[in-house]
Amino acid sequence: MASFHYSLLFLLPILIISASNAQTPITLPIQKDPKTTQFYTTIQMGSNRATINTVIDLGGPFLWFSCNDYVSNTYAPIPCGSAKCEVAKGIGCVGCNLPPRPGCTNDTCGASPYNPYLDMLVSQGFAEDTLYAKNRVPQFLFSCMDKDFLEGLASGATGMLGLARTEISFHKQVVGKFNLPHKFSLCFPSSGIGKLSIGPGSGPAISKLLKTTPLIINPVSTYPIYVTGDPSDEYFIDVKSIRVNGEELSVKNSYFSIDENGVGGTKISTIRNFTALHNSIYKPFTRAFVKAAANMKIKSVAAVNPFRACFSSDSISKNPSGPLVPDIDLVLPGKDVYWRIKGANSMVEIDRKITCLGFVDGGSNPRTSVVIGAHQLEDNFLEFDLVKSQLRFSSSLLTQNKSCSRL
Ligand SMILES: *[C@@H]1O[C@H](CO)[C@@H](O)[C@H](O)[C@H]1NC(C)=O
Ligand SMILES: *[C@@H]1O[C@H](CO)[C@@H](O)[C@H](O)[C@H]1NC(C)=O
Ligand SMILES: *[C@@H]1O[C@H](CO)[C@@H](O)[C@H](O)[C@H]1NC(C)=O
């Protein structure tokens, strides 16, 4: 009798999991590291189900993590010259003269994982192993990274989870294995637990809050290493102009478009803390904001680096959706389509006394004119639909009495 019970218990979860594969998204928790303000998720990999915290990198081409202490008997390096190496766009063959272990093998498909916090590209090898993300995903491709190159990551994180538009991005592999529609959504929590969701889109309750804008392709790669002719794998949107309190900034249109060298335009980055604007946009932007704030009786104070416009916290009123300050709109193509940035996303509280406009100067010669950063994404629901090549976005959920940790 006992063995009968065991087998029933054993079978049951498997049946439930396989029945749910087709319809439900794969979801992972998102947490914010308070010290670095990086957003990370937790995955399990390999035969020992090692728990690995990985920082979410929307512009990263693949998953990488440190394999120095990784033990798994289902680990396999990707051989150079193999079909998988080609799909991964592996570069050459790498070897290793130390005792063999995960991350140290010969004749391995070369990977170039990038640590953006160190601005360092490292020569490593591609490998595959089983990923456990609610369901078992065998032969999941990733790159190892030597532990010496983890500096800058949130404490406890040993890798990065890349969500760019590549064949081996985290979401592309997951949808491929489970035959799900090629979509994923991100909801970065200001506190509590948010969600990375892969596969079928949001339910009707969220869907009705979303606006849609096309994702556009930058014709020139923005990764530190690439082959001539490769487009960028990052996500660009076609911001046409910026409004502060309803008034459009007077800025040359050319900054907002992407030229034939891939310069200009607007992308979304989850590794930048704050939105960075080309200096020729930043200057009129801060001027307009300070003026509109003054009209609301908000008092300017001396600026605190890296910000250029700061205010006395006492002079700013608050409501449940954050500080009441001038609205900022990123104006998008189509009639009346814009991404509204409210106080909770535009302002940064430095201390009790000082609150600053949380945008930074991108310099006078940036590759990309507008880089939307993580602070501006908090408590905004973002769905990347790669079937239709569209971004669907909510603006601040706080204005709807919702948040990424209460969806
Ligand atoms: C982001 O903010 C955190 C906390 O303020 C800081 O430690 C980190 O250096 C910042 N990173 C960047 C790239 O500005
Ligand atoms: C790689 O090959 C070299 C030369 O044959 C050998 O000395 C070395 O031990 C090998 N490394 C691994 C990790 O197997
Ligand atoms: C906001 O939502 C919470 C639960 O999610 C609810 O208890 C509360 O009454 C709501 N507040 C308003 C103003 O609707």
CSV table of C-alpha atoms and ligand atoms in Angstrom, one decimal:
chain,number,residue,atom,x,y,z
A,1,MET,CA,0.0,0.0,0.0
A,2,ALA,CA,2.7,2.4,0.9
A,3,SER,CA,4.4,2.2,-2.5
A,4,PHE,CA,1.1,2.8,-4.2
A,5,HIS,CA,0.8,6.0,-2.3
A,6,TYR,CA,4.2,7.1,-3.1
A,7,SER,CA,3.8,6.6,-6.8
A,8,LEU,CA,0.5,8.6,-6.8
A,9,LEU,CA,2.2,11.5,-5.0
A,10,PHE,CA,5.0,11.3,-7.4
A,11,LEU,CA,2.8,11.3,-10.4
A,12,LEU,CA,0.5,14.1,-9.4
A,13,PRO,CA,2.8,17.1,-9.6
A,14,ILE,CA,4.1,15.9,-13.0
A,15,LEU,CA,0.6,15.8,-14.4
A,16,ILE,CA,-0.2,19.2,-13.1
A,17,ILE,CA,3.0,20.7,-14.5
A,18,SER,CA,2.6,19.3,-17.9
A,19,ALA,CA,-1.1,20.3,-18.1
A,20,SER,CA,-0.1,23.9,-17.3
A,21,ASN,CA,2.8,24.2,-19.8
A,22,ALA,CA,0.7,25.3,-22.7
A,23,GLN,CA,-1.3,28.1,-21.1
A,24,THR,CA,0.5,29.7,-18.2
A,25,PRO,CA,3.5,31.9,-18.3
A,26,ILE,CA,6.7,31.0,-16.6
A,27,THR,CA,7.2,33.5,-13.8
A,28,LEU,CA,10.2,34.4,-11.7
A,29,PRO,CA,10.4,36.8,-8.7
A,30,ILE,CA,12.1,40.1,-9.0
A,31,GLN,CA,13.7,41.8,-6.0
A,32,LYS,CA,15.5,45.0,-5.6
A,33,ASP,CA,18.9,45.1,-3.9
A,34,PRO,CA,18.7,48.0,-1.5
A,35,LYS,CA,22.4,48.9,-1.7
A,36,THR,CA,23.0,49.0,-5.4
A,37,THR,CA,19.3,49.3,-6.4
A,38,GLN,CA,19.9,46.5,-8.9
A,39,PHE,CA,16.9,44.2,-9.8
A,40,TYR,CA,17.7,40.5,-9.6
A,41,THR,CA,15.9,37.2,-9.9
A,42,THR,CA,16.6,33.8,-8.5
A,43,ILE,CA,17.0,30.7,-10.7
A,44,GLN,CA,18.0,27.1,-10.0
A,45,MET,CA,20.5,25.3,-12.3
A,46,GLY,CA,22.0,21.9,-12.6
A,47,SER,CA,21.6,18.5,-11.0
A,48,ASN,CA,22.1,19.9,-7.5
A,49,ARG,CA,19.6,22.7,-8.2
A,50,ALA,CA,22.1,25.4,-7.3
A,51,THR,CA,20.3,28.6,-6.4
A,52,ILE,CA,21.7,31.5,-8.3
A,53,ASN,CA,20.8,35.2,-8.0
A,54,THR,CA,21.2,37.0,-11.3
A,55,VAL,CA,20.8,40.7,-12.0
A,56,ILE,CA,18.3,41.4,-14.8
A,57,ASP,CA,19.9,42.9,-17.9
A,58,LEU,CA,17.3,43.8,-20.5
A,59,GLY,CA,20.1,44.5,-23.0
A,60,GLY,CA,22.2,41.4,-22.1
A,61,PRO,CA,22.4,38.7,-24.9
A,62,PHE,CA,22.3,35.6,-22.6
A,63,LEU,CA,22.5,34.2,-19.1
A,64,TRP,CA,25.9,34.1,-17.5
A,65,PHE,CA,27.0,33.2,-14.0
A,66,SER,CA,30.1,32.2,-12.1
A,67,CYS,CA,30.9,28.5,-12.4
A,68,ASN,CA,33.8,28.4,-10.1
A,69,ASP,CA,31.9,26.7,-7.3
A,70,TYR,CA,29.3,25.1,-9.5
A,71,VAL,CA,28.9,21.4,-9.3
A,72,SER,CA,26.5,19.5,-11.6
A,73,ASN,CA,26.6,16.2,-13.3
A,74,THR,CA,24.3,17.4,-16.1
A,75,TYR,CA,26.7,20.2,-17.0
A,76,ALA,CA,28.1,20.0,-20.6
A,77,PRO,CA,30.3,22.5,-22.4
A,78,ILE,CA,29.2,23.5,-25.9
A,79,PRO,CA,31.8,22.2,-28.4
A,80,CYS,CA,33.3,24.8,-30.7
A,81,GLY,CA,32.1,24.3,-34.3
A,82,SER,CA,28.8,22.7,-33.2
A,83,ALA,CA,25.4,23.8,-34.4
A,84,LYS,CA,24.6,25.2,-30.9
A,85,CYS,CA,27.8,27.2,-31.0
A,86,GLU,CA,26.6,28.7,-34.3
A,87,VAL,CA,23.2,29.6,-32.9
A,88,ALA,CA,24.9,31.2,-29.9
A,89,LYS,CA,27.2,33.2,-32.3
A,90,GLY,CA,30.2,31.8,-30.4
A,91,ILE,CA,33.5,33.2,-31.2
A,92,GLY,CA,36.4,30.7,-31.8
A,93,CYS,CA,37.5,27.9,-29.5
A,94,VAL,CA,38.5,28.4,-25.9
A,95,GLY,CA,40.6,26.0,-23.7
A,96,CYS,CA,41.8,25.8,-20.1
A,97,ASN,CA,45.0,24.6,-18.6
A,98,LEU,CA,43.7,24.1,-15.1
A,99,PRO,CA,42.0,20.9,-13.8
A,100,PRO,CA,38.7,20.4,-15.6
A,101,ARG,CA,35.6,21.8,-13.9
A,102,PRO,CA,32.5,23.7,-15.2
A,103,GLY,CA,33.9,26.8,-16.8
A,104,CYS,CA,37.3,25.1,-17.5
A,105,THR,CA,37.2,22.8,-20.5
A,106,ASN,CA,39.0,22.4,-23.8
A,107,ASP,CA,37.6,22.9,-27.3
A,108,THR,CA,34.7,25.0,-26.0
A,109,CYS,CA,32.6,27.4,-27.9
A,110,GLY,CA,33.9,30.9,-27.1
A,111,ALA,CA,31.5,33.3,-25.2
A,112,SER,CA,32.1,37.0,-24.4
A,113,PRO,CA,30.0,37.7,-21.3
A,114,TYR,CA,30.0,41.4,-20.4
A,115,ASN,CA,29.9,42.9,-16.9
A,116,PRO,CA,28.5,46.4,-17.5
A,117,TYR,CA,29.4,47.5,-14.0
A,118,LEU,CA,33.1,46.9,-14.7
A,119,ASP,CA,32.6,47.7,-18.4
A,120,MET,CA,34.5,44.5,-19.0
A,121,LEU,CA,34.1,41.9,-21.7
A,122,VAL,CA,35.6,38.5,-20.6
A,123,SER,CA,36.6,35.5,-22.8
A,124,GLN,CA,34.7,32.4,-21.4
A,125,GLY,CA,32.9,29.4,-22.8
A,126,PHE,CA,29.3,28.5,-23.5
A,127,ALA,CA,27.8,25.5,-21.7
A,128,GLU,CA,24.4,24.0,-21.1
A,129,ASP,CA,22.6,22.5,-18.1
A,130,THR,CA,19.1,22.0,-16.7
A,131,LEU,CA,17.3,25.2,-15.7
A,132,TYR,CA,14.6,24.9,-13.1
A,133,ALA,CA,12.3,27.9,-13.4
A,134,LYS,CA,9.0,26.4,-12.1
A,135,ASN,CA,9.4,23.8,-14.8
A,136,ARG,CA,12.4,21.8,-15.8
A,137,VAL,CA,14.2,23.2,-18.9
A,138,PRO,CA,16.9,20.8,-20.1
A,139,GLN,CA,19.9,21.9,-22.1
A,140,PHE,CA,19.6,25.5,-21.2
A,141,LEU,CA,22.4,27.5,-22.8
A,142,PHE,CA,24.5,30.0,-20.8
A,143,SER,CA,28.0,31.2,-20.4
A,144,CYS,CA,30.3,30.7,-17.4
A,145,MET,CA,32.0,33.7,-15.9
A,146,ASP,CA,35.1,33.6,-13.7
A,147,LYS,CA,34.3,34.8,-10.2
A,148,ASP,CA,37.0,37.5,-10.5
A,149,PHE,CA,34.7,39.4,-12.8
A,150,LEU,CA,31.6,39.7,-10.6
A,151,GLU,CA,32.5,43.0,-9.1
A,152,GLY,CA,29.7,45.6,-9.2
A,153,LEU,CA,26.9,43.1,-9.0
A,154,ALA,CA,24.5,43.2,-6.0
A,155,SER,CA,25.8,41.3,-3.0
A,156,GLY,CA,24.8,37.7,-3.4
A,157,ALA,CA,24.4,37.9,-7.1
A,158,THR,CA,26.8,35.8,-9.2
A,159,GLY,CA,25.5,36.4,-12.7
A,160,MET,CA,23.3,38.3,-15.0
A,161,LEU,CA,20.2,37.2,-16.8
A,162,GLY,CA,20.1,38.6,-20.4
A,163,LEU,CA,16.8,39.5,-22.0
A,164,ALA,CA,17.9,41.0,-25.3
A,165,ARG,CA,16.6,40.1,-28.7
A,166,THR,CA,18.9,37.2,-29.4
A,167,GLU,CA,18.4,33.5,-30.1
A,168,ILE,CA,19.8,32.5,-26.8
A,169,SER,CA,18.3,35.1,-24.5
A,170,PHE,CA,16.7,33.8,-21.4
A,171,HIS,CA,13.1,34.3,-22.7
A,172,LYS,CA,13.8,33.0,-26.2
A,173,GLN,CA,15.1,29.7,-24.9
A,174,VAL,CA,12.2,29.3,-22.4
A,175,VAL,CA,9.5,30.0,-25.0
A,176,GLY,CA,11.3,27.7,-27.5
A,177,LYS,CA,11.3,24.8,-25.0
A,178,PHE,CA,7.6,25.2,-24.0
A,179,ASN,CA,6.2,26.4,-27.3
A,180,LEU,CA,4.9,29.6,-25.7
A,181,PRO,CA,4.2,32.8,-27.6
A,182,HIS,CA,7.4,35.0,-27.7
A,183,LYS,CA,6.6,37.6,-25.1
A,184,PHE,CA,7.9,38.5,-21.7
A,185,SER,CA,6.9,41.1,-19.1
A,186,LEU,CA,8.8,42.9,-16.4
A,187,CYS,CA,7.5,44.6,-13.3
A,188,PHE,CA,10.2,46.1,-11.1
A,189,PRO,CA,9.0,46.5,-7.5
A,190,SER,CA,9.9,49.7,-5.5
A,191,SER,CA,9.6,47.3,-2.5
A,192,GLY,CA,8.4,43.7,-2.1
A,193,ILE,CA,8.5,41.2,-4.9
A,194,GLY,CA,7.9,41.9,-8.5
A,195,LYS,CA,7.7,39.6,-11.5
A,196,LEU,CA,9.4,38.5,-14.7
A,197,SER,CA,6.9,36.6,-16.7
A,198,ILE,CA,7.6,34.7,-19.9
A,199,GLY,CA,5.0,33.5,-22.4
A,200,PRO,CA,1.4,34.4,-22.7
A,201,GLY,CA,0.6,38.0,-22.0
A,202,SER,CA,-1.0,39.7,-19.0
A,203,GLY,CA,-4.6,39.1,-17.9
A,204,PRO,CA,-7.4,41.5,-18.8
A,205,ALA,CA,-7.1,43.4,-15.5
A,206,ILE,CA,-3.6,44.6,-16.4
A,207,SER,CA,-4.2,44.6,-20.2
A,208,LYS,CA,-6.7,47.4,-20.1
A,209,LEU,CA,-4.1,49.7,-18.4
A,210,LEU,CA,-1.6,49.2,-21.2
A,211,LYS,CA,-0.6,51.5,-24.1
A,212,THR,CA,1.2,50.1,-27.1
A,213,THR,CA,4.2,51.4,-29.0
A,214,PRO,CA,6.4,49.7,-31.7
A,215,LEU,CA,9.8,48.4,-30.7
A,216,ILE,CA,12.3,49.6,-33.3
A,217,ILE,CA,15.6,48.2,-34.5
A,218,ASN,CA,18.8,50.1,-34.2
A,219,PRO,CA,20.7,49.0,-37.3
A,220,VAL,CA,24.1,49.0,-35.5
A,221,SER,CA,24.9,46.7,-32.6
A,222,THR,CA,25.3,48.3,-29.2
A,223,TYR,CA,27.2,45.4,-27.6
A,224,PRO,CA,30.9,46.0,-26.9
A,225,ILE,CA,31.8,43.3,-29.5
A,226,TYR,CA,30.0,42.6,-32.8
A,227,VAL,CA,30.3,41.7,-36.4
A,228,THR,CA,29.8,44.5,-39.0
A,229,GLY,CA,26.2,44.5,-40.1
A,230,ASP,CA,24.8,43.2,-36.8
A,231,PRO,CA,21.8,45.2,-35.6
A,232,SER,CA,21.5,46.0,-31.9
A,233,ASP,CA,19.8,43.4,-29.7
A,234,GLU,CA,18.5,46.1,-27.3
A,235,TYR,CA,15.0,47.5,-27.1
A,236,PHE,CA,14.5,50.9,-28.7
A,237,ILE,CA,11.3,52.9,-28.8
A,238,ASP,CA,10.5,55.8,-31.0
A,239,VAL,CA,10.3,58.7,-28.6
A,240,LYS,CA,9.4,61.8,-30.7
A,241,SER,CA,9.7,64.5,-28.1
A,242,ILE,CA,9.5,65.1,-24.3
A,243,ARG,CA,6.9,67.2,-22.6
A,244,VAL,CA,7.1,68.8,-19.1
A,245,ASN,CA,3.8,69.7,-17.6
A,246,GLY,CA,2.3,69.4,-21.1
A,247,GLU,CA,4.8,71.7,-22.8
A,248,GLU,CA,7.0,70.2,-25.4
A,249,LEU,CA,10.8,70.9,-25.0
A,250,SER,CA,12.4,72.6,-27.9
A,251,VAL,CA,15.0,70.1,-29.0
A,252,LYS,CA,16.3,69.1,-32.4
A,253,ASN,CA,14.4,66.1,-33.8
A,254,SER,CA,17.6,64.5,-34.9
A,255,TYR,CA,18.6,63.5,-31.4
A,256,PHE,CA,15.4,61.4,-31.1
A,257,SER,CA,16.0,59.5,-34.3
A,258,ILE,CA,18.6,56.8,-35.0
A,259,ASP,CA,21.1,57.6,-37.8
A,260,GLU,CA,22.8,55.1,-40.1
A,261,ASN,CA,25.6,54.7,-37.6
A,262,GLY,CA,23.2,53.6,-34.9
A,263,VAL,CA,23.7,56.9,-33.0
A,264,GLY,CA,20.7,58.6,-31.3
A,265,GLY,CA,17.3,57.3,-30.3
A,266,THR,CA,15.8,56.0,-27.1
A,267,LYS,CA,16.4,52.6,-25.5
A,268,ILE,CA,15.4,51.0,-22.2
A,269,SER,CA,18.1,49.8,-19.9
A,270,THR,CA,17.7,48.0,-16.6
A,271,ILE,CA,21.3,48.4,-15.5
A,272,ARG,CA,21.3,52.2,-15.5
A,273,ASN,CA,19.9,53.6,-12.3
A,274,PHE,CA,18.5,56.8,-13.8
A,275,THR,CA,17.4,57.9,-17.2
A,276,ALA,CA,20.3,59.6,-19.0
A,277,LEU,CA,19.6,62.3,-21.6
A,278,HIS,CA,21.9,63.8,-24.2
A,279,ASN,CA,23.2,67.1,-22.8
A,280,SER,CA,21.3,69.0,-25.4
A,281,ILE,CA,18.1,67.5,-24.2
A,282,TYR,CA,19.0,67.5,-20.5
A,283,LYS,CA,19.6,71.2,-20.3
A,284,PRO,CA,16.2,72.4,-21.6
A,285,PHE,CA,14.6,69.5,-19.7
A,286,THR,CA,15.9,70.5,-16.3
A,287,ARG,CA,15.2,74.2,-17.0
A,288,ALA,CA,11.6,73.4,-18.0
A,289,PHE,CA,11.2,71.2,-14.9
A,290,VAL,CA,12.6,73.7,-12.5
A,291,LYS,CA,10.3,76.4,-14.0
A,292,ALA,CA,7.2,74.2,-13.8
A,293,ALA,CA,8.1,73.2,-10.3
A,294,ALA,CA,8.5,76.8,-9.2
A,295,ASN,CA,5.0,77.5,-10.6
A,296,MET,CA,3.8,74.8,-8.1
A,297,LYS,CA,5.7,76.6,-5.3
A,298,ILE,CA,8.3,73.9,-5.1
A,299,LYS,CA,11.6,75.4,-3.8
A,300,SER,CA,14.9,74.8,-5.6
A,301,VAL,CA,18.0,74.0,-3.5
A,302,ALA,CA,21.6,73.3,-4.3
A,303,ALA,CA,22.1,70.3,-6.5
A,304,VAL,CA,23.4,67.0,-5.3
A,305,ASN,CA,25.5,64.9,-7.6
A,306,PRO,CA,24.8,63.3,-10.1
A,307,PHE,CA,21.6,65.4,-10.3
A,308,ARG,CA,21.3,68.9,-11.6
A,309,ALA,CA,17.8,69.9,-10.2
A,310,CYS,CA,17.0,69.5,-6.5
A,311,PHE,CA,14.3,70.7,-4.3
A,312,SER,CA,13.4,71.2,-0.7
A,313,SER,CA,11.4,68.1,0.3
A,314,ASP,CA,9.2,70.2,2.6
A,315,SER,CA,7.9,72.2,-0.4
A,316,ILE,CA,6.6,69.1,-2.3
A,317,SER,CA,3.2,67.7,-1.5
A,318,LYS,CA,2.7,63.9,-1.6
A,319,ASN,CA,-0.1,61.6,-2.5
A,320,PRO,CA,-0.3,57.8,-2.7
A,321,SER,CA,1.3,57.9,-6.2
A,322,GLY,CA,4.3,59.8,-4.9
A,323,PRO,CA,5.5,63.4,-4.8
A,324,LEU,CA,3.3,65.9,-6.6
A,325,VAL,CA,5.6,67.4,-9.2
A,326,PRO,CA,5.3,68.4,-12.9
A,327,ASP,CA,4.4,65.4,-15.1
A,328,ILE,CA,7.0,64.3,-17.7
A,329,ASP,CA,5.7,62.7,-20.9
A,330,LEU,CA,7.7,60.7,-23.4
A,331,VAL,CA,5.7,61.3,-26.6
A,332,LEU,CA,5.4,58.3,-28.8
A,333,PRO,CA,4.1,57.8,-32.4
A,334,GLY,CA,0.4,57.8,-32.9
A,335,LYS,CA,-2.5,59.9,-31.6
A,336,ASP,CA,-2.2,60.7,-28.0
A,337,VAL,CA,0.3,58.0,-27.1
A,338,TYR,CA,2.8,58.9,-24.4
A,339,TRP,CA,4.6,57.4,-21.5
A,340,ARG,CA,3.8,59.5,-18.5
A,341,ILE,CA,6.4,59.7,-15.7
A,342,LYS,CA,4.9,60.7,-12.3
A,343,GLY,CA,6.6,61.8,-9.1
A,344,ALA,CA,7.4,58.4,-7.8
A,345,ASN,CA,9.4,57.7,-10.9
A,346,SER,CA,10.8,61.1,-11.6
A,347,MET,CA,12.0,62.1,-8.1
A,348,VAL,CA,14.7,60.7,-5.9
A,349,GLU,CA,14.7,61.4,-2.2
A,350,ILE,CA,18.3,62.1,-1.2
A,351,ASP,CA,17.4,62.6,2.5
A,352,ARG,CA,14.5,64.0,4.5
A,353,LYS,CA,15.3,67.5,3.3
A,354,ILE,CA,16.3,67.1,-0.3
A,355,THR,CA,14.5,65.5,-3.3
A,356,CYS,CA,16.1,65.6,-6.7
A,357,LEU,CA,14.9,65.2,-10.3
A,358,GLY,CA,16.2,61.6,-10.9
A,359,PHE,CA,17.5,62.1,-14.4
A,360,VAL,CA,21.2,62.4,-15.3
A,361,ASP,CA,23.3,64.2,-18.0
A,362,GLY,CA,24.3,61.7,-20.7
A,363,GLY,CA,27.0,64.0,-22.0
A,364,SER,CA,27.3,65.7,-25.3
A,365,ASN,CA,28.2,62.7,-27.4
A,366,PRO,CA,26.3,59.6,-26.2
A,367,ARG,CA,25.7,56.7,-28.5
A,368,THR,CA,22.0,56.7,-27.5
A,369,SER,CA,20.3,60.1,-26.8
A,370,VAL,CA,17.8,58.8,-24.2
A,371,VAL,CA,18.5,55.8,-22.0
A,372,ILE,CA,15.5,55.1,-19.8
A,373,GLY,CA,16.8,53.8,-16.5
A,374,ALA,CA,15.6,51.5,-13.8
A,375,HIS,CA,14.2,54.1,-11.4
A,376,GLN,CA,11.9,55.3,-14.1
A,377,LEU,CA,10.7,51.7,-14.6
A,378,GLU,CA,9.7,50.9,-11.0
A,379,ASP,CA,6.1,50.0,-10.6
A,380,ASN,CA,5.5,50.3,-14.3
A,381,PHE,CA,4.3,47.1,-16.1
A,382,LEU,CA,6.2,46.5,-19.3
A,383,GLU,CA,5.4,43.7,-21.8
A,384,PHE,CA,7.7,43.0,-24.6
A,385,ASP,CA,5.8,41.3,-27.4
A,386,LEU,CA,8.3,40.0,-29.9
A,387,VAL,CA,5.7,38.4,-32.1
A,388,LYS,CA,4.3,41.8,-32.9
A,389,SER,CA,7.5,43.7,-32.1
A,390,GLN,CA,5.6,46.0,-29.6
A,391,LEU,CA,6.1,47.3,-26.2
A,392,ARG,CA,3.0,47.5,-24.0
A,393,PHE,CA,3.4,49.7,-20.9
A,394,SER,CA,1.3,50.9,-18.1
A,395,SER,CA,3.0,54.0,-16.7
A,396,SER,CA,2.9,54.1,-12.9
A,397,LEU,CA,0.7,51.4,-11.4
A,398,LEU,CA,0.6,53.5,-8.2
A,399,THR,CA,-1.9,55.9,-9.9
A,400,GLN,CA,-4.2,52.8,-10.2
A,401,ASN,CA,-3.8,51.8,-6.5
A,402,LYS,CA,-1.6,49.0,-7.8
A,403,SER,CA,2.1,48.2,-7.7
A,404,CYS,CA,4.5,45.5,-9.0
A,405,SER,CA,4.3,43.7,-5.7
A,406,ARG,CA,0.5,43.8,-5.7
A,407,LEU,CA,-0.6,42.7,-9.1
B,1,LIG,C1,23.2,53.1,-8.5
B,1,LIG,O1,22.9,53.6,-7.2
B,1,LIG,C2,23.5,52.9,-6.2
B,1,LIG,C3,22.9,53.3,-4.9
B,1,LIG,O2,22.8,54.7,-4.8
B,1,LIG,C4,25.0,53.1,-6.3
B,1,LIG,O3,25.6,52.3,-5.3
B,1,LIG,C5,25.5,52.7,-7.6
B,1,LIG,O4,26.8,53.0,-7.8
B,1,LIG,C6,24.7,53.4,-8.7
B,1,LIG,N1,25.1,52.9,-10.0
B,1,LIG,C7,25.3,53.7,-11.0
B,1,LIG,C8,25.7,53.0,-12.2
B,1,LIG,O5,25.1,54.9,-10.9
B,2,LIG,C1,43.4,20.9,-22.3
B,2,LIG,O1,44.3,20.4,-23.1
B,2,LIG,C2,45.7,20.5,-22.7
B,2,LIG,C3,46.6,20.0,-23.8
B,2,LIG,O2,46.2,18.8,-24.2
B,2,LIG,C4,45.8,19.8,-21.4
B,2,LIG,O3,47.1,19.9,-20.9
B,2,LIG,C5,44.8,20.3,-20.4
B,2,LIG,O4,44.9,19.6,-19.2
B,2,LIG,C6,43.4,20.2,-20.9
B,2,LIG,N1,42.5,21.0,-20.0
B,2,LIG,C7,41.4,20.4,-19.5
B,2,LIG,C8,40.6,21.3,-18.6
B,2,LIG,O5,41.0,19.3,-19.8
B,3,LIG,C1,-6.2,50.1,-2.7
B,3,LIG,O1,-6.1,48.7,-2.8
B,3,LIG,C2,-6.1,48.1,-1.5
B,3,LIG,C3,-5.9,46.6,-1.8
B,3,LIG,O2,-5.2,46.3,-2.9
B,3,LIG,C4,-7.4,48.3,-0.9
B,3,LIG,O3,-7.5,47.7,0.4
B,3,LIG,C5,-7.7,49.8,-0.8
B,3,LIG,O4,-9.0,50.1,-0.3
B,3,LIG,C6,-7.5,50.5,-2.1
B,3,LIG,N1,-7.6,51.9,-1.9
B,3,LIG,C7,-8.3,52.7,-2.7
B,3,LIG,C8,-8.2,54.2,-2.4
B,3,LIG,O5,-9.0,52.3,-3.7
